[in-house]
Short mmCIF file of N, CA and C in Angstrom, two decimals:
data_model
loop_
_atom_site.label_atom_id
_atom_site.label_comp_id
_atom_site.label_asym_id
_atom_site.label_seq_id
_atom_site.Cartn_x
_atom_site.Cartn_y
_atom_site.Cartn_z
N UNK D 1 0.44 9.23 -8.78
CA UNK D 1 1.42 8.59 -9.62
C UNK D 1 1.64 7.16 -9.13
N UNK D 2 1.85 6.14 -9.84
CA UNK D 2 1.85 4.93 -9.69
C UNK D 2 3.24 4.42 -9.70
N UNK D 3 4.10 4.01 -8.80
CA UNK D 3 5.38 3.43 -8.78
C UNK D 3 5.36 2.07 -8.78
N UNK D 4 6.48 1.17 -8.85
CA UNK D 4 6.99 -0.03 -8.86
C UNK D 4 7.83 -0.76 -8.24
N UNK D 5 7.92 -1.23 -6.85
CA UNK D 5 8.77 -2.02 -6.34
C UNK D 5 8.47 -3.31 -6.28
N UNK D 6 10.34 -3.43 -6.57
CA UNK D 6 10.74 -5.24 -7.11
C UNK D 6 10.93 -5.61 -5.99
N UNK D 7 10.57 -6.86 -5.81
CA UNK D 7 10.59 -7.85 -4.27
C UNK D 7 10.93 -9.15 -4.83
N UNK D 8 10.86 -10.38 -4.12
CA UNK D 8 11.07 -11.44 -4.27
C UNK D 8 10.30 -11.93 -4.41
N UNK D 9 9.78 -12.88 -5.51
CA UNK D 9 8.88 -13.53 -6.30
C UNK D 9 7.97 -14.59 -4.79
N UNK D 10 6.79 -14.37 -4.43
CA UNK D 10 6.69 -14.84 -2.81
C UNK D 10 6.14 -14.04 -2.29
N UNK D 11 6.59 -13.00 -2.15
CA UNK D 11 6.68 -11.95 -0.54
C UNK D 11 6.10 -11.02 -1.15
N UNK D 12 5.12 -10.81 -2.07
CA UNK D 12 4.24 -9.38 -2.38
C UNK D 12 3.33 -9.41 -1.22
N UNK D 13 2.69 -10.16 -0.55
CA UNK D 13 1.70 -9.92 0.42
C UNK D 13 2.40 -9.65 1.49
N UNK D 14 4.02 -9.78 2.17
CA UNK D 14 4.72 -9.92 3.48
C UNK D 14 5.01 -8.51 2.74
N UNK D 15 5.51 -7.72 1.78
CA UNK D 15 5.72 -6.19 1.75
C UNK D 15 4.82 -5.86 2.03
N UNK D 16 3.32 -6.14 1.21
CA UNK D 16 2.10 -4.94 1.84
C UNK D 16 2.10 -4.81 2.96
N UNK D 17 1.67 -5.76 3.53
CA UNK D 17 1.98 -5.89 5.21
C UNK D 17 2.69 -5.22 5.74
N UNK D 18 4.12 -5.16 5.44
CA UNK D 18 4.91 -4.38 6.01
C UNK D 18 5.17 -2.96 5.78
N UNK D 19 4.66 -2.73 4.46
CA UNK D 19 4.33 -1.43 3.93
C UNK D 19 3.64 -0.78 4.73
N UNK D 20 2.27 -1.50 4.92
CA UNK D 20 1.34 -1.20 5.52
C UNK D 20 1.66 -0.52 7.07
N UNK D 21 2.42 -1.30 8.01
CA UNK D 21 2.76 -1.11 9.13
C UNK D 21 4.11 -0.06 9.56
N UNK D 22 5.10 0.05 8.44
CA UNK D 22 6.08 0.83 8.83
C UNK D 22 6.06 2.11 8.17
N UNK D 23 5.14 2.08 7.22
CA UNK D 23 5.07 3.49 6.54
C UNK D 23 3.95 4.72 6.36
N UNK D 24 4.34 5.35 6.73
CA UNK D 24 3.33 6.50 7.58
C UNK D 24 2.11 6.71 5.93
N UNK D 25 0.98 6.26 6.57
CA UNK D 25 -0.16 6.08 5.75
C UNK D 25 -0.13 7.32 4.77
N UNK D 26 -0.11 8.94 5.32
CA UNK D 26 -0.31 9.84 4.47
C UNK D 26 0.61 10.17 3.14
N UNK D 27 1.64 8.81 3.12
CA UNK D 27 3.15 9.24 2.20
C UNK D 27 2.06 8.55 0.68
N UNK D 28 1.15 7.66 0.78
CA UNK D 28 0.91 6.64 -0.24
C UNK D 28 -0.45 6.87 -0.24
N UNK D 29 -1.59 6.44 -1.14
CA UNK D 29 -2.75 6.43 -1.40
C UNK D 29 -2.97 4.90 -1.12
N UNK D 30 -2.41 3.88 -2.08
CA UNK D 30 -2.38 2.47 -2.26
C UNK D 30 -1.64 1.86 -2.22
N UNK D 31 -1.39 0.52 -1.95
CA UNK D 31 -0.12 -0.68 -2.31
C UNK D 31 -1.20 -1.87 -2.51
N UNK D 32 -0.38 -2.18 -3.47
CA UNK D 32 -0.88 -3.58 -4.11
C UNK D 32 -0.07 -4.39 -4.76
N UNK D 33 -0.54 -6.12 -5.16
CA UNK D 33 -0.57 -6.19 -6.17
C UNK D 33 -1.46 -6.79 -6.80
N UNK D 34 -1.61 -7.20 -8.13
CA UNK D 34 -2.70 -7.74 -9.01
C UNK D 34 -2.37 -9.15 -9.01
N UNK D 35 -3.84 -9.78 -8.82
CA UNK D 35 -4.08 -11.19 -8.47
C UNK D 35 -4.90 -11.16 -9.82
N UNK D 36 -4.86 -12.21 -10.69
CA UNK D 36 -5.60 -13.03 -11.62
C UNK D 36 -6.50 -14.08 -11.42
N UNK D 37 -7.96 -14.30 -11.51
CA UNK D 37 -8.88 -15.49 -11.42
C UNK D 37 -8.55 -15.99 -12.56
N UNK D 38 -8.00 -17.42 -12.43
CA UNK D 38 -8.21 -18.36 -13.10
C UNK D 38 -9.12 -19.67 -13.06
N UNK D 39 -9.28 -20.17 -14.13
CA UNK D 39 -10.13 -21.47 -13.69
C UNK D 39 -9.43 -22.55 -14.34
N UNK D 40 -9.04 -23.78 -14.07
CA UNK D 40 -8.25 -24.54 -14.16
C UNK D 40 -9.16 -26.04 -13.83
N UNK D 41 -8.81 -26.90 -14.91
CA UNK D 41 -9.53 -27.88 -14.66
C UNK D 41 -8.57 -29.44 -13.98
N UNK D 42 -9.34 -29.72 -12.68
CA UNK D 42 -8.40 -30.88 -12.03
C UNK D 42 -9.40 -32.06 -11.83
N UNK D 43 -9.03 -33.16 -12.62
CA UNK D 43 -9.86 -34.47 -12.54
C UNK D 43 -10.92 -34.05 -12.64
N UNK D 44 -11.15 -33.71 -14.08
CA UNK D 44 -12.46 -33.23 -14.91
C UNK D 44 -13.37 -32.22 -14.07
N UNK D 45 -13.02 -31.80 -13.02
CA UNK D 45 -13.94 -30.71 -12.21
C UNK D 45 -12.71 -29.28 -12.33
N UNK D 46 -13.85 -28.03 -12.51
CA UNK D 46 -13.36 -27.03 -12.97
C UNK D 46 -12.67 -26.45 -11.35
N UNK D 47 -11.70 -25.81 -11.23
CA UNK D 47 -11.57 -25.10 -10.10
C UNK D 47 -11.32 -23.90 -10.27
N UNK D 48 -11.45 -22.58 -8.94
CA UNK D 48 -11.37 -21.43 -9.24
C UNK D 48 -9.81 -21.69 -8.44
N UNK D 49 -8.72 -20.44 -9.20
CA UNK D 49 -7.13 -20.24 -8.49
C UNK D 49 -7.05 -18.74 -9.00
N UNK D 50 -6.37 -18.44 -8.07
CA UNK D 50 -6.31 -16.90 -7.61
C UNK D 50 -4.37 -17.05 -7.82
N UNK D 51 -3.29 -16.28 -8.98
CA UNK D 51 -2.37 -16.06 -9.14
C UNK D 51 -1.76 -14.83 -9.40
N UNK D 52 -0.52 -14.56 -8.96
CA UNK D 52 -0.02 -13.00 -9.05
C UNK D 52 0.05 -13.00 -10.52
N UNK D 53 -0.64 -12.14 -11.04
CA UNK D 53 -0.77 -11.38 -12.52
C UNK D 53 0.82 -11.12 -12.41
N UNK D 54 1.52 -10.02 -11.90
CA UNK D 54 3.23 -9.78 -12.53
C UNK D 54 3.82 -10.38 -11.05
N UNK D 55 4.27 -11.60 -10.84
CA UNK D 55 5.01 -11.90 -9.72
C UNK D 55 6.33 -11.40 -9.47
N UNK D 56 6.38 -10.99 -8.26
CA UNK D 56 7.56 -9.89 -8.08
C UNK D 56 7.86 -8.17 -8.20
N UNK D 57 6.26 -7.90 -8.39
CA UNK D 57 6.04 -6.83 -8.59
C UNK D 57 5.09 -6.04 -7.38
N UNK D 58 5.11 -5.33 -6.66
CA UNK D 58 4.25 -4.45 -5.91
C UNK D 58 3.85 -3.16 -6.50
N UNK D 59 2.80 -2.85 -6.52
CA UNK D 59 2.26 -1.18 -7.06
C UNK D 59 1.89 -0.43 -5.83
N UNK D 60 3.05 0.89 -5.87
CA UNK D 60 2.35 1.80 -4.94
C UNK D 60 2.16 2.84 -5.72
N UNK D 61 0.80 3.79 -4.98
CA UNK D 61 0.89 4.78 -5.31
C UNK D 61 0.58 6.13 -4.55
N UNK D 62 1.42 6.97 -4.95
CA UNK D 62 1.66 7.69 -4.08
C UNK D 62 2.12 9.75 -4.81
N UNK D 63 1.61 10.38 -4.05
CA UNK D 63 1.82 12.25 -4.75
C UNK D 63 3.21 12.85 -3.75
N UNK D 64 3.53 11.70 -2.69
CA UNK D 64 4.82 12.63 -2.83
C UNK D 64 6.01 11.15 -1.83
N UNK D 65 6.49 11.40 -3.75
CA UNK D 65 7.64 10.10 -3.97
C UNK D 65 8.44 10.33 -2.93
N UNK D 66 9.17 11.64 -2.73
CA UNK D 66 10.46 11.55 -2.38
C UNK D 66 10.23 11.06 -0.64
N UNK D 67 9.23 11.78 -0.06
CA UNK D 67 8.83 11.38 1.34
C UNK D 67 8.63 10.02 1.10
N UNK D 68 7.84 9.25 0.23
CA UNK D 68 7.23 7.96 0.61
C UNK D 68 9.00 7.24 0.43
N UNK D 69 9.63 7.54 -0.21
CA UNK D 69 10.80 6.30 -0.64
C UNK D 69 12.20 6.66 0.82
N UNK D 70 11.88 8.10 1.47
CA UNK D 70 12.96 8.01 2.76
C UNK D 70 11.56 6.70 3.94
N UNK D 71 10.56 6.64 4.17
CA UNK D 71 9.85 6.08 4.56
C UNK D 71 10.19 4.17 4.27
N UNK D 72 9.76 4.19 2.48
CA UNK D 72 10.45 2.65 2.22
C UNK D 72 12.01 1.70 2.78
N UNK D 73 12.43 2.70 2.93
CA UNK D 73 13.62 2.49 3.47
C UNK D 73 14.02 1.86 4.39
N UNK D 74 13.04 1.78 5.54
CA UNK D 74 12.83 1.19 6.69
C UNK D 74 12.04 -0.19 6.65
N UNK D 75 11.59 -0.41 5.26
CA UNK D 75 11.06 -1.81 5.45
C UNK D 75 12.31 -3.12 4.44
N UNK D 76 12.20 -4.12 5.61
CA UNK D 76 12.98 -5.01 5.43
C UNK D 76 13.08 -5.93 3.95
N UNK D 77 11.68 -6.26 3.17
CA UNK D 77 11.93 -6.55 2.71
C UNK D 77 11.48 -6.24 1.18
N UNK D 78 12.05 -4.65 1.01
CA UNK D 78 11.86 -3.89 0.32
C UNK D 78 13.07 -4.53 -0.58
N UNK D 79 13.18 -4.61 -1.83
CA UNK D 79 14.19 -4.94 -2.83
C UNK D 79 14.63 -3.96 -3.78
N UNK D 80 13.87 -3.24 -4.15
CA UNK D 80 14.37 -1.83 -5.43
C UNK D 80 12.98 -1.13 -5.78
N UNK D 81 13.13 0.11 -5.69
CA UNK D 81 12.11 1.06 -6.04
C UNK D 81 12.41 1.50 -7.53
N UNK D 82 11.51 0.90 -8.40
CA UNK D 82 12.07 0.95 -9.78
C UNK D 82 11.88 2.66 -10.54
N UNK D 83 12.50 2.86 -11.03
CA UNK D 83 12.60 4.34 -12.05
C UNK D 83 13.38 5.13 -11.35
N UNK D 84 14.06 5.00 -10.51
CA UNK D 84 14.82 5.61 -9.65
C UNK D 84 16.20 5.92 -10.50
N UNK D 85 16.27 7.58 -10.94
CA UNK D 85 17.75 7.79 -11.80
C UNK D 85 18.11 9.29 -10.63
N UNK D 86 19.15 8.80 -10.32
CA UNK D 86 19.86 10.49 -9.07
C UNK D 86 18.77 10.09 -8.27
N UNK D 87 18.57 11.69 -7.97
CA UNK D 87 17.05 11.97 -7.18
C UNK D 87 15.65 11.91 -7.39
N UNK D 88 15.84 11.56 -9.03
CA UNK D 88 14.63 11.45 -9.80
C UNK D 88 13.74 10.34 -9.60
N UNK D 89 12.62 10.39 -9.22
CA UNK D 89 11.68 8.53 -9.36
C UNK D 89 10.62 9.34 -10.50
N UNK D 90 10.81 7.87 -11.56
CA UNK D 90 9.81 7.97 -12.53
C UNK D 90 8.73 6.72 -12.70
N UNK D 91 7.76 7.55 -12.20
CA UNK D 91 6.05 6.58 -12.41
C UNK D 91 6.08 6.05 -13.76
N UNK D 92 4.95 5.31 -13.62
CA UNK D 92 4.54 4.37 -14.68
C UNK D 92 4.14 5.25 -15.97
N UNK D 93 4.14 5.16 -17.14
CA UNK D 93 3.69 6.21 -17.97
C UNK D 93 2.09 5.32 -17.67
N UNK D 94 1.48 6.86 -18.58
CA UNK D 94 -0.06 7.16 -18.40
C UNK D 94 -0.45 5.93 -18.91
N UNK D 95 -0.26 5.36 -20.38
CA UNK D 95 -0.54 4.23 -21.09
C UNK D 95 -0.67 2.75 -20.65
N UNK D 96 0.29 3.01 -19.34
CA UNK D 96 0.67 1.64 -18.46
C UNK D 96 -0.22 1.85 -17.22
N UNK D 97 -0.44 2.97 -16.97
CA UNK D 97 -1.47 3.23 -16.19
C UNK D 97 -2.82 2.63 -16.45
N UNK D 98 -3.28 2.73 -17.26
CA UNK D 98 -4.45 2.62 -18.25
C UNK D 98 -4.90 1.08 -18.11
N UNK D 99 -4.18 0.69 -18.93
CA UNK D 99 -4.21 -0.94 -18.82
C UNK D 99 -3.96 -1.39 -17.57
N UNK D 100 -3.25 -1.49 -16.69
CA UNK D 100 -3.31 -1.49 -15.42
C UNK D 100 -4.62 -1.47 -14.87
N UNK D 101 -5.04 0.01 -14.88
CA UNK D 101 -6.79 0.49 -13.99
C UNK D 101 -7.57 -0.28 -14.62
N UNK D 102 -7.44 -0.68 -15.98
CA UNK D 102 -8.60 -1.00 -16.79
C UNK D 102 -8.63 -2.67 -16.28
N UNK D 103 -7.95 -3.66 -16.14
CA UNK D 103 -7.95 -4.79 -15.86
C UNK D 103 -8.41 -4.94 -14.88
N UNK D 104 -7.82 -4.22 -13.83
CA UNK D 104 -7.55 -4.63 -12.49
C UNK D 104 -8.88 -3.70 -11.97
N UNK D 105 -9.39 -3.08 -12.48
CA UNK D 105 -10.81 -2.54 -12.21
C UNK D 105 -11.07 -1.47 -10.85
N UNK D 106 -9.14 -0.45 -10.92
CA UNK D 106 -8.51 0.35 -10.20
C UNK D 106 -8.72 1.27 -9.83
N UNK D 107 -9.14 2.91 -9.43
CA UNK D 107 -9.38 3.62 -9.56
C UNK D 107 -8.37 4.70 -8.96
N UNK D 108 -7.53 5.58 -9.77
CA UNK D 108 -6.49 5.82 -8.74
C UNK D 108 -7.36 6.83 -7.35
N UNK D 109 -8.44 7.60 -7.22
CA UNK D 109 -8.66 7.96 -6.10
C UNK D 109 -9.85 7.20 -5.19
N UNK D 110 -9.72 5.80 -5.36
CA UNK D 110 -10.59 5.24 -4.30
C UNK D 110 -9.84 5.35 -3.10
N UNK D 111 -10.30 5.27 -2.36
CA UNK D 111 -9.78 5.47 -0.82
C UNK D 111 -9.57 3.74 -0.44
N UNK D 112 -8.34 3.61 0.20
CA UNK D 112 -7.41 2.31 0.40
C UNK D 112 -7.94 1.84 2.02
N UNK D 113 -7.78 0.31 1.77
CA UNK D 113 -8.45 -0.42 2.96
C UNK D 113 -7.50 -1.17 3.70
N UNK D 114 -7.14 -1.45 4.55
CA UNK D 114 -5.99 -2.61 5.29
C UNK D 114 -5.66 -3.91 4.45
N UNK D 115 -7.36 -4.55 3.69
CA UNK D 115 -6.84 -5.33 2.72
C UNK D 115 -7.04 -5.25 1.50
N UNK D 116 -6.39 -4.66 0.85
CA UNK D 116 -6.52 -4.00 -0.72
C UNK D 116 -6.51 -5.19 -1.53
N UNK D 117 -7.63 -5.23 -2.36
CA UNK D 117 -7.75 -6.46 -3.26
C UNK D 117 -7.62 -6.05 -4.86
N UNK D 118 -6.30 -6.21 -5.32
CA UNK D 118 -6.39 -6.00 -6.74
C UNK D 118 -6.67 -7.34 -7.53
N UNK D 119 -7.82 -7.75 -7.70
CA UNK D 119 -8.15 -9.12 -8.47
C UNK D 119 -8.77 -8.53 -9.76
N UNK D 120 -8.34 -9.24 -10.93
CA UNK D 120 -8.05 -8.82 -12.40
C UNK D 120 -9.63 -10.64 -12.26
N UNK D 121 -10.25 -10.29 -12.25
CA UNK D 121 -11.63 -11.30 -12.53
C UNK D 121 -11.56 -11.75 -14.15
N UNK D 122 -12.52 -12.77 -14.21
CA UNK D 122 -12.62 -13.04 -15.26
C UNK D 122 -13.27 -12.67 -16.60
N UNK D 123 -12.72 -13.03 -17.74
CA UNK D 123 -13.43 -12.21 -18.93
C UNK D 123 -14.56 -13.12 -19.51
N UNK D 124 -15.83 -12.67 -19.58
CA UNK D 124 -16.77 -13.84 -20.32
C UNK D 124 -16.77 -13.61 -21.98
N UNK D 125 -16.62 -14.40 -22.58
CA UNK D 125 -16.47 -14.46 -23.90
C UNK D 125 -17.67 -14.77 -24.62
N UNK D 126 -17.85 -15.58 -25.96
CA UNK D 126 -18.69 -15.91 -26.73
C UNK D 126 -18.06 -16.75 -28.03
N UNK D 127 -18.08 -17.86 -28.01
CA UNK D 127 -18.08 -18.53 -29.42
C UNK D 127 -19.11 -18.62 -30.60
N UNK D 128 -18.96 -17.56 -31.71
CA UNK D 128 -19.95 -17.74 -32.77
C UNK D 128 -20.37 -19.53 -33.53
N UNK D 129 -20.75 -19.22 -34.32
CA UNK D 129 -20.26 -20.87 -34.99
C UNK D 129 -19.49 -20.50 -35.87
N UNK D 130 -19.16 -19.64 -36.40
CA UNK D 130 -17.62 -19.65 -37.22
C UNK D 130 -16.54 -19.80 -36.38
N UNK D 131 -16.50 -20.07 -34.76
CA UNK D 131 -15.89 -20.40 -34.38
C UNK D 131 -15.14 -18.87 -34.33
N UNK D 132 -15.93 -17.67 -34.45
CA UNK D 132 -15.49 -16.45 -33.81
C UNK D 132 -15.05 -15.92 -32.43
N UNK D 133 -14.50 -15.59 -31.56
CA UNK D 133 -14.58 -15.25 -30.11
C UNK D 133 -14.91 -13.88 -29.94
N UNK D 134 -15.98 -13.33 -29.51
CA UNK D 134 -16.53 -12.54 -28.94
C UNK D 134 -16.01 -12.25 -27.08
N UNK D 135 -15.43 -11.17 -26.74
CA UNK D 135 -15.66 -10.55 -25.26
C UNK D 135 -16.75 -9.65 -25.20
N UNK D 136 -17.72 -10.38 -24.05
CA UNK D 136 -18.92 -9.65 -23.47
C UNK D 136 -18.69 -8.69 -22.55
N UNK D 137 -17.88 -9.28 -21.64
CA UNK D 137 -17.17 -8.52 -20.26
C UNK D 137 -16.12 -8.89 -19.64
N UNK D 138 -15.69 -8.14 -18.59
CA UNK D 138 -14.61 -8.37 -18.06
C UNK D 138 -13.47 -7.43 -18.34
N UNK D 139 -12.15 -7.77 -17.80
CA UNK D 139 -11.01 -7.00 -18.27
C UNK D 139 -10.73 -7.32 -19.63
N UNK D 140 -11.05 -7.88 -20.26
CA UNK D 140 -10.43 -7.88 -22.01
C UNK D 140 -11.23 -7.05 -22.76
N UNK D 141 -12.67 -6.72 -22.35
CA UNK D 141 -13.19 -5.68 -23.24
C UNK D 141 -12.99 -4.29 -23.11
N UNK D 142 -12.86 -4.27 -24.53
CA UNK D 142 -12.26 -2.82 -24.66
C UNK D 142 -10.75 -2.65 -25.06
N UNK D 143 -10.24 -3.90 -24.61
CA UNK D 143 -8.55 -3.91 -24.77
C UNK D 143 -8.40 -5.34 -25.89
N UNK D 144 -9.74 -5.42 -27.10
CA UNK D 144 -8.80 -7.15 -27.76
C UNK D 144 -7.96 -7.02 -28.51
N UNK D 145 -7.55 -5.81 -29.16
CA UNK D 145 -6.53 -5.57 -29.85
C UNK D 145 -5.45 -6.10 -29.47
N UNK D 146 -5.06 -6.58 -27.70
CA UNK D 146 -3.76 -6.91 -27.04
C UNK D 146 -3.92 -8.09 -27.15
N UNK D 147 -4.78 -8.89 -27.37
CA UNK D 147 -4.83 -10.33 -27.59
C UNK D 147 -4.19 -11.14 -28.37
N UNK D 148 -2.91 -11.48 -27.99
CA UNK D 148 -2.05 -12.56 -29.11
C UNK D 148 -2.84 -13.54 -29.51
N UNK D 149 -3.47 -14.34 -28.20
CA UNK D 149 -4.53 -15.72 -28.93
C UNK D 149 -4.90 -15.96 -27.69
N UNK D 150 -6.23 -16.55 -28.12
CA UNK D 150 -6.88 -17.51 -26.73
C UNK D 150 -6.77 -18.53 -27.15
N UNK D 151 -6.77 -19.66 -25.70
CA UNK D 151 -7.02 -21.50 -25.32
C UNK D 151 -8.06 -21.02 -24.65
N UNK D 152 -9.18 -21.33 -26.05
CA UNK D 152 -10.21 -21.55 -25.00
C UNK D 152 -10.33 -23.58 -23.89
N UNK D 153 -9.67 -24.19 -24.65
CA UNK D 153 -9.82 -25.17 -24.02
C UNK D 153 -8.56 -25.19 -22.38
N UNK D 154 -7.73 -24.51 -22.13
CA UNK D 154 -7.34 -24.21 -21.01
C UNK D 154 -8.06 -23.14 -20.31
N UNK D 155 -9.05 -21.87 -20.76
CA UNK D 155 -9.85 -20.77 -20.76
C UNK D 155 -8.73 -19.42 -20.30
N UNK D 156 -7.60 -19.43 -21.18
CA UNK D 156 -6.66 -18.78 -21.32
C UNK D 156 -6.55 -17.40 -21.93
N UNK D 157 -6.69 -16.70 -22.05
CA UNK D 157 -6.15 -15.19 -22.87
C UNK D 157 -4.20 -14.63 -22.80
N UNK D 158 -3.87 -14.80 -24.03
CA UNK D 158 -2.39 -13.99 -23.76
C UNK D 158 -2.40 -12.72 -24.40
N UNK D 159 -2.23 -12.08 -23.32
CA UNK D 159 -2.42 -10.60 -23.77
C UNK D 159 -0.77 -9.79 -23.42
N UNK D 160 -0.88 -9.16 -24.68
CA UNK D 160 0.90 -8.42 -24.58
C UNK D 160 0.17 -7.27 -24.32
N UNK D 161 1.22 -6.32 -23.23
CA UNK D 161 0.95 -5.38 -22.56
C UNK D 161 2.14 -4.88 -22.31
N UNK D 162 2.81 -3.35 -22.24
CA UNK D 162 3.70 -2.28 -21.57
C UNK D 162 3.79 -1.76 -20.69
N UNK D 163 4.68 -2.94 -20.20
CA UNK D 163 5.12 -2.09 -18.38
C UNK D 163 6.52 -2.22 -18.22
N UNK D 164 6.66 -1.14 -17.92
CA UNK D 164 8.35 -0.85 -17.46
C UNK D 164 8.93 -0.63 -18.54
N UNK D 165 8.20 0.01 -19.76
CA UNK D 165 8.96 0.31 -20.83
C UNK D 165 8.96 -0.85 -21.92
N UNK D 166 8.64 -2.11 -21.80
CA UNK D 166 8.86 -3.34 -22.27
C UNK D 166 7.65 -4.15 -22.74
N UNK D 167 7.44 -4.85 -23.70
CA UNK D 167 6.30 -5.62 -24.15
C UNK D 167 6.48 -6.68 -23.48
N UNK D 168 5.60 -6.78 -22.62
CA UNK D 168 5.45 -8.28 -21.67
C UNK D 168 3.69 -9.03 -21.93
N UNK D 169 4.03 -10.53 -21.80
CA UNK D 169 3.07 -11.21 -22.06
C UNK D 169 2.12 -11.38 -20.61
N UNK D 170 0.85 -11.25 -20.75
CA UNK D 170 0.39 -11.78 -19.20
C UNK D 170 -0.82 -12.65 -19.72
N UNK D 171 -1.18 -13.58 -19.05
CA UNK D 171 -2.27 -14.57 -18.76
C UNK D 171 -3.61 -13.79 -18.34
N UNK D 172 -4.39 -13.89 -18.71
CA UNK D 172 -5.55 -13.40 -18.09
C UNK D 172 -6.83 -14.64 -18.29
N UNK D 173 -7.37 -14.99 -17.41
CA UNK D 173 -8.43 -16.00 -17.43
C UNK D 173 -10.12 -15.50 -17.84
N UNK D 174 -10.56 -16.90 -18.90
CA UNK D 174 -11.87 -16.44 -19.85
C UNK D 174 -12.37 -17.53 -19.22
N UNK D 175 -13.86 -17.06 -19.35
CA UNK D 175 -15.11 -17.83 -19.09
C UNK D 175 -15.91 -17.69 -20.39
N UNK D 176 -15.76 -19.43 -20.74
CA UNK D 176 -17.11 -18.94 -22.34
C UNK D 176 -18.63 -19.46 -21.43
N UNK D 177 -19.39 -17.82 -21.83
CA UNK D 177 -20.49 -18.27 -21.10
C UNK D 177 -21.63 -18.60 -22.18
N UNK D 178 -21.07 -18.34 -23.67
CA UNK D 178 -22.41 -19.57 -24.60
C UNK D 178 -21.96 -19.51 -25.59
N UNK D 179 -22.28 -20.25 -26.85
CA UNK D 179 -22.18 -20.55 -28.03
C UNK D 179 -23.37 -20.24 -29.03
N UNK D 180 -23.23 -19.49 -29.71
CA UNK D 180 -24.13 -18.53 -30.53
C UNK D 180 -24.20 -18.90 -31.89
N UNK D 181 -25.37 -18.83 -32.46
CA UNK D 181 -25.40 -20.07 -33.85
C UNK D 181 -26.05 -18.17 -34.76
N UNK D 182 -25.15 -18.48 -35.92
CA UNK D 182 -25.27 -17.06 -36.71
C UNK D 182 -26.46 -17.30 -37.44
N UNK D 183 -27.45 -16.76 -38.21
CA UNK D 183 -28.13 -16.83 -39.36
C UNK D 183 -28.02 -16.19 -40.39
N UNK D 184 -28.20 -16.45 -41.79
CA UNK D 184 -27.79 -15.47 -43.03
C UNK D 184 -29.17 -14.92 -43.11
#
């Protein structure tokens, strides 16, 4: 099951860390969070930048909540373990799951490393000459239905997505890797 703790927009890598170190490994499978490749252009040269996909967000996951969250407890700069009603903690629904694994290219039973890399890579696209956009690969295929619109001239994707119950917008970065001339 996949949970959600809120931290301070900053400090997702100083929780793993500390996740990592104060909390007894067998309570959790994973902690993360999702990093986005972007490419961004500075004084006409393209650059690669690496940004938190949901800033302020950490993903753990873990089969037995109630042990892992007396465990969280002890780390400092833990902020709120979200779905938490009484005694109850409620995971991510399956759907949010989904999109999640599917971007971030997740697997919930891979076996977890000291440095867990959730990087959401880039999507390669295709411009027809109708000026169509085609996804070849990446995290957007399979999911363009979520596509509000692309800049391809920033190499932008805004994709609306459900997490935490809520329609939220996220950025995801495109690579057009050619331009394709149609014939009748």
């Amino acid at each position: 099951m996949y949970y959600v703790i809120q931290v301070a927009p900053g400090t997702e890598d100083k929780t793993e860390m500390l996740i990592r170190g104060k909390v007894k490994a067998n309570t959790y499978t994973r902690c993360f969070h999702p990093v986005r490749h972007m490419r961004k252009k500075f004084h006409g040269e393209w650059r690669d930048l690496y940004e938190k996909l949901l800033p302020g967000y950490v993903f753990i996951i873990s089969q037995s909540i109630g042990e892992l969250y007396g465990e969280l407890r002890r780390v400092p700069a833990l902020t709120k373990l979200l779905g938490k009603e009484g005694d109850l903690f409620i995971s991510l629904a399956e759907y949010e799951i989904e999109w999640l694994e599917q971007i971030v290219s997740l697997r919930r039973n891979e076996p977890r490393t000291d440095a867990d890399c959730a990087e959401v890579g880039l999507s390669q696209v295709m411009v027809t000459e109708e000026n169509r956009v085609m996804v070849l690969s990446g995290p957007l295929k399979g999911i363009e239905g979520r596509i509000r619109k692309m800049n391809l001239h920033k190499r932008v994707a805004e994709v609306e997505v459900d997490f935490m119950g809520r329609k939220t917008i996220v950025y995801l970065g495109i690579e057009i890797v050619r331009t394709r001339t149609i014939e009748n």
